[in-house]
Amino acid sequence: MKSSIHMTRRRFVLGSLSAGAGLSLGVLPALELSAGHHGGDVLDEVNAWVTIGSDDSVTIRIARSEMGQGTLTGLAQLVAEELECDWEKVTWSFPTPGDNLKRKRIWGSFSTGGSQGVRSSQQYVREGGAAARMMLVAEAADQWGVPAASCRVEKGVIYHDPTKRSLRYGEVAAVASRQAVPTEVALKDPADWTIAGQPLKRLDTLEKLDGSLIYGADIQLPEMLVASIVDCPVMGGSLKGFDDTKALKMPGVKAVVPVKTQTGTDGVAVVGTSWWHANEALKQLNIEWDLGPNAQMNDASITALLESGLDASEAFNGNWEGDVESALSDAVTRVEAIYKVPAQNHAPMEPMNATARYTSERCEVWCPTQNGEAALAAASEASGLPIEQCEVYKTILGGGFGRRGAADYVHQVVAIAMQFPGTPIKLQWSREEDQMHGFYHPTTMAKMRGSLDEAGNLTGLHMRISGQSIIAGLMPQRLVNGADFVTFQGVVKGGLNPGMDDHQMCYSIPNLKVDHAMRNPAVRPGFWRGVNVNQNAIYLECFMDELAHKAGRDPLEFRLALLKDKPKAAAVLQAVADKGAWGTEDGLGRGLAVLYAFGSYVAACAEVTVTDGELKMHRIVAATDCGTAVNPQQIAAQVEGSFVYGLSAALLSQITFDSGVVQEKNFDRYPSMRIKDMPKVETIVMPSGGVYGGVGEPTIAVAAPAVLNAIFAATGQRVRTLPVARQLASA
Amino acid sequence: MAKLNLNVNGVTKAVDVDPSMPLLWVLRETLGMTGTKYSCGIAQCGACTVHLDGQPIRSCVLPVSAVSESTKITTIEGLSEDLSHPVQKAWAQLDVPQCGYCQPGMMMAAAGLLNNKPNATDADIDREVTNICRCGTFQRVREGIHLAQDIMKSTKA
Ligand code: FES
Ligand code: FES
């Protein structure tokens, strides 16, 4: 059966954009369909991944979310490579989660996290592209009455050389879907790639340059009302009452509504025609809260909880070799240090938002989400409508970093929209709401103990992690006999847990123990770019530096000796040391770090100076071996960007609690790096072939320990409690 | 409510709004021009940067009543008609944006700097482009500003 999807090529921008629309490539195909906009060209679907217009324009469907990480472009490159189309004619669209459901998950998972966007779908998207090419060629061959094997393709043109005939993809696309779907497809050797593997420009740049890209926050629908919300400031508390007298008198305010959801949120929203007034009106409500059981929580109580795990006898094992306690008692030199990493918020520049329209028959949601299918499930759960009667239209995200895998804001907006049947409601969180109701990077501490022999060799290492588990907080069904193996990212034993082999400890240490005393404060944890490699790399790599110095050995040489069994780890480390002028005496403090995570080997060499307590990062050289590189310039962008994100956390920001309430409510108290803080980042992409390693997350882990070790080299000061903030001594 | 005339991207727009409403929200909601972004609302991040008579300001904290009828407001939508502003050209050439949400403000800050200092140095950039970008595009933003300077010079010559 032939399926064809009609839509305009120039994706229409809905709403009253009065300027810039002339240039717009727009965003939301589904949105315009739902709003009844059709017309323009008829694009014919060759298969689920590829649609080609009569003018040869190729639309590649992208199931994963785009939040700046470049996955949209990378996946399109992989499809286009196998399709052998003209890259200049490629555009993209997001299929909807509802369509995916109807078509039996033909596009696979929509979830976009864990640096999995390309890794876990590369095989089937390449097969999709190759299958589409084979069907287009088969159609042309049929029309010519020649065997398909005698045809070839170049840039979207099919040639039959013996008879000197050719047909463009656009000439056969309309009927190619009648060809049998190939059951076996051969994929190209990456060595022969001409589109994938190349440093191509992103497909989504131009519409980001004139304000025409419609983010979730920018959605405008006919008759739409906007809402701002406050949820109970203490997690687990509830709404007792409010007085809406003043609020209802404010311009444009239509209603004040309590909003309680199945995700545990309990708050109140103001709905009106102007978001600013709705948000101002929230401040006039004199809300009464029942703050619930967590109203006593503060930083001291969280720290005490974490400290109780540092020497606890019970802990989950994540890695072990030999007998670490004997090694420590036999040691010529013992080294011990305690580190602490605080909670962090994701704080993407676009605060959480979603738009919903509810009727008794249908619930539609427009939102920036890292997981379209989870957002669809949330729409169904919140509205009580069967999932078939719900739909989600994804936008490009104004940053995600892990935060937008959750669907709490979808539950909220649907709960509000149900009180206004037929009227679209856009819920926009304030920055304050975004800071106070995050899924925070877990807070942990580590007690590190190491033993050295006379020659300064590392004979034993015990890494005790104490603190929060994301899995216990968000998906307890994935705990294994109570243990959270994700806690051990970057330091785990190979073969211990099937899902964790992409995160194995690189060092070979004769006597080793890595264990986790789980201590969960009443803070909602979340997956934050890099997840647990951020703190684990700091603990391990800063302590390695401490051990090397205690042993009187060069930190590079000390590490390389322990990496004998992991040549790829040694190679990235050596590469950054070489390019980073390791060992040069030029007044700069240098620090190193290396890690294996998300299937990639990564390393960094940082150069810093500290003057009167002020840190200046001059340069960071980074190397990544991600196996196969789909777009080297986007990999460099991810390295540069992830360093800003990771270093903002390590150097500047933290989430603290007083009486259960987050204290850092906006960027004034939750600082983030600015251009003046930015070191020069030089990225070495050194793919050794084979696997597809992650890109968006692994390198973030090595920036912080490299800089902390460089600070020590420059000043002799070890900072073990993060963020660094104002801790650097002025000489 | 107050009836005001605003000169936005060269066009006079009549609005009837609460005079205490920040310019950002008049642009985004009253005029439906959503290129200018909300992110912090307290003048910290620069996502809402627009130009008043060529000078970058943070529109989330500026009451609309403070903008006179003769003041020329330029938003990202009006930076050029066809992506031809040197900053837009440089940004496209270097693929600067990641998620892109901060970029309207970032580009208006960069264009404002170049209005004032066509030969801006790295120190000028550090001092005057203070926008937050959580995706961390700063390295390319800096290169982009220098490239835009080169583009400005070569088009003048
Ligand atoms: S939104 Fe205006 S400075 Fe952040
Ligand atoms: S590009 Fe995403 S915040 Fe700057």
PDB file of C-alpha atoms and ligand atoms in Angstrom, chain A residues 349 399, chain B residues 97-103 132-137, ligand 2:
ATOM      1  CA  MET A 349      18.131  29.127  28.428  1.00  0.00           C
ATOM      2  CA  GLY A 399      18.498  23.593  25.507  1.00  0.00           C
TER       3      GLY A 399
ATOM      4  CA  PRO B  97      24.303  28.446  17.219  1.00  0.00           C
ATOM      5  CA  GLN B  98      23.740  25.238  19.069  1.00  0.00           C
ATOM      6  CA  CYS B  99      20.205  25.262  20.516  1.00  0.00           C
ATOM      7  CA  GLY B 100      20.036  28.850  19.289  1.00  0.00           C
ATOM      8  CA  TYR B 101      17.770  30.180  22.031  1.00  0.00           C
ATOM      9  CA  CYS B 102      20.304  32.696  23.353  1.00  0.00           C
ATOM     10  CA  GLN B 103      21.463  33.664  19.884  1.00  0.00           C
ATOM     11  CA  ILE B 132      24.788  33.777  29.010  1.00  0.00           C
ATOM     12  CA  CYS B 133      24.788  30.805  26.646  1.00  0.00           C
ATOM     13  CA  ARG B 134      24.231  27.507  28.430  1.00  0.00           C
ATOM     14  CA  CYS B 135      25.163  25.557  25.284  1.00  0.00           C
ATOM     15  CA  GLY B 136      28.548  27.249  25.512  1.00  0.00           C
ATOM     16  CA  THR B 137      28.971  28.750  22.038  1.00  0.00           C
TER      17      THR B 137
HETATM   18  S1  FES C   2      23.048  28.340  21.745  1.00  0.00           S
HETATM   19 FE1  FES C   2      21.883  27.318  23.291  1.00  0.00          FE
HETATM   20  S2  FES C   2      21.977  28.724  24.926  1.00  0.00           S
HETATM   21 FE2  FES C   2      23.267  29.606  23.462  1.00  0.00          FE
END
